[in-house]
Amino acid sequence: MNNRVTTRNALLAALFLLAVSNLLLHYRIHNFMVKDALDPGIMHFSGTKFLAFMFPLIDTLVVTLLFMWRKTSVYGYLLNGVIVIYGTVFMSHFSIAELTARSAPASDWIMKSTLPDIGIAWGDFFVGKALYDISRKEP
């Protein structure tokens, strides 16, 4: 097995692990089945939280599959970039709205914001970029 294939497989594994970890994190934070405020025994579907769950699900399944083949890696790269940009905008908005509503101190703007999550999303993007670059150099 040559070095390029080994690197490509390692990057593909990293991309998948980042995406599935993000999926599990989003499911824990944005569980789309929420308890009823009046009767906690009843669960309701939340469409908004479901959308927050769908982006990492698409990243885990579709983007990883698209990067598995050279011919479709350009679509994986494009879709991965779109998901990261949307995620950055949505998570930034969520943090700004939440932290300004509470008049949070300056330290909370870094430590209690979604900034670390945004950093992970961009790490996922750059792993995808490296995969795309390797796929373009294959014969």
XYZ file of C-alpha atoms in Angstrom, residues 17-87:
71
model
C -14.910 10.296 13.325
C -15.286 14.085 13.439
C -18.680 13.870 11.735
C -20.066 11.044 13.879
C -18.794 12.708 17.073
C -20.483 15.921 15.977
C -23.674 13.970 15.268
C -23.699 12.474 18.758
C -22.955 15.862 20.319
C -25.815 17.482 18.394
C -28.182 14.675 19.334
C -27.323 15.176 23.004
C -27.701 18.970 22.870
C -30.524 19.263 20.301
C -32.610 16.154 20.930
C -35.548 16.597 18.577
C -37.942 14.692 20.852
C -38.697 17.160 23.669
C -40.778 16.695 26.790
C -44.092 18.511 27.023
C -43.932 21.423 29.481
C -47.253 20.498 31.098
C -46.900 16.716 30.998
C -43.270 15.512 31.013
C -44.438 11.999 30.157
C -45.427 13.144 26.663
C -42.781 13.726 23.994
C -43.177 16.139 21.073
C -41.243 16.431 17.841
C -39.258 19.684 17.445
C -38.640 20.538 13.797
C -36.065 23.201 14.654
C -33.983 20.820 16.729
C -34.377 18.158 14.049
C -32.748 20.491 11.497
C -29.811 20.967 13.897
C -29.537 17.157 13.957
C -29.832 16.765 10.166
C -26.688 18.732 9.248
C -24.285 16.415 11.118
C -26.272 13.375 9.930
C -25.777 14.452 6.307
C -22.119 15.150 7.089
C -21.669 11.690 8.585
C -23.425 9.703 5.878
C -23.425 11.633 2.615
C -20.184 13.621 2.834
C -18.185 10.580 3.968
C -19.629 8.495 1.125
C -18.900 11.206 -1.441
C -15.258 11.388 -0.347
C -14.813 7.638 -0.794
C -14.546 7.933 -4.580
C -12.400 10.256 -6.644
C -15.215 11.144 -9.065
C -17.555 12.323 -6.288
C -14.991 13.916 -3.959
C -15.634 17.355 -5.459
C -19.286 17.072 -4.353
C -18.195 15.926 -0.902
C -15.890 18.931 -0.672
C -18.673 21.293 -1.761
C -21.312 19.812 0.552
C -18.861 19.701 3.455
C -18.083 23.394 2.935
C -21.756 24.364 2.770
C -22.512 22.458 5.990
C -19.588 24.102 7.789
C -20.613 27.589 6.656
C -24.246 27.068 7.676
C -23.131 25.539 10.967
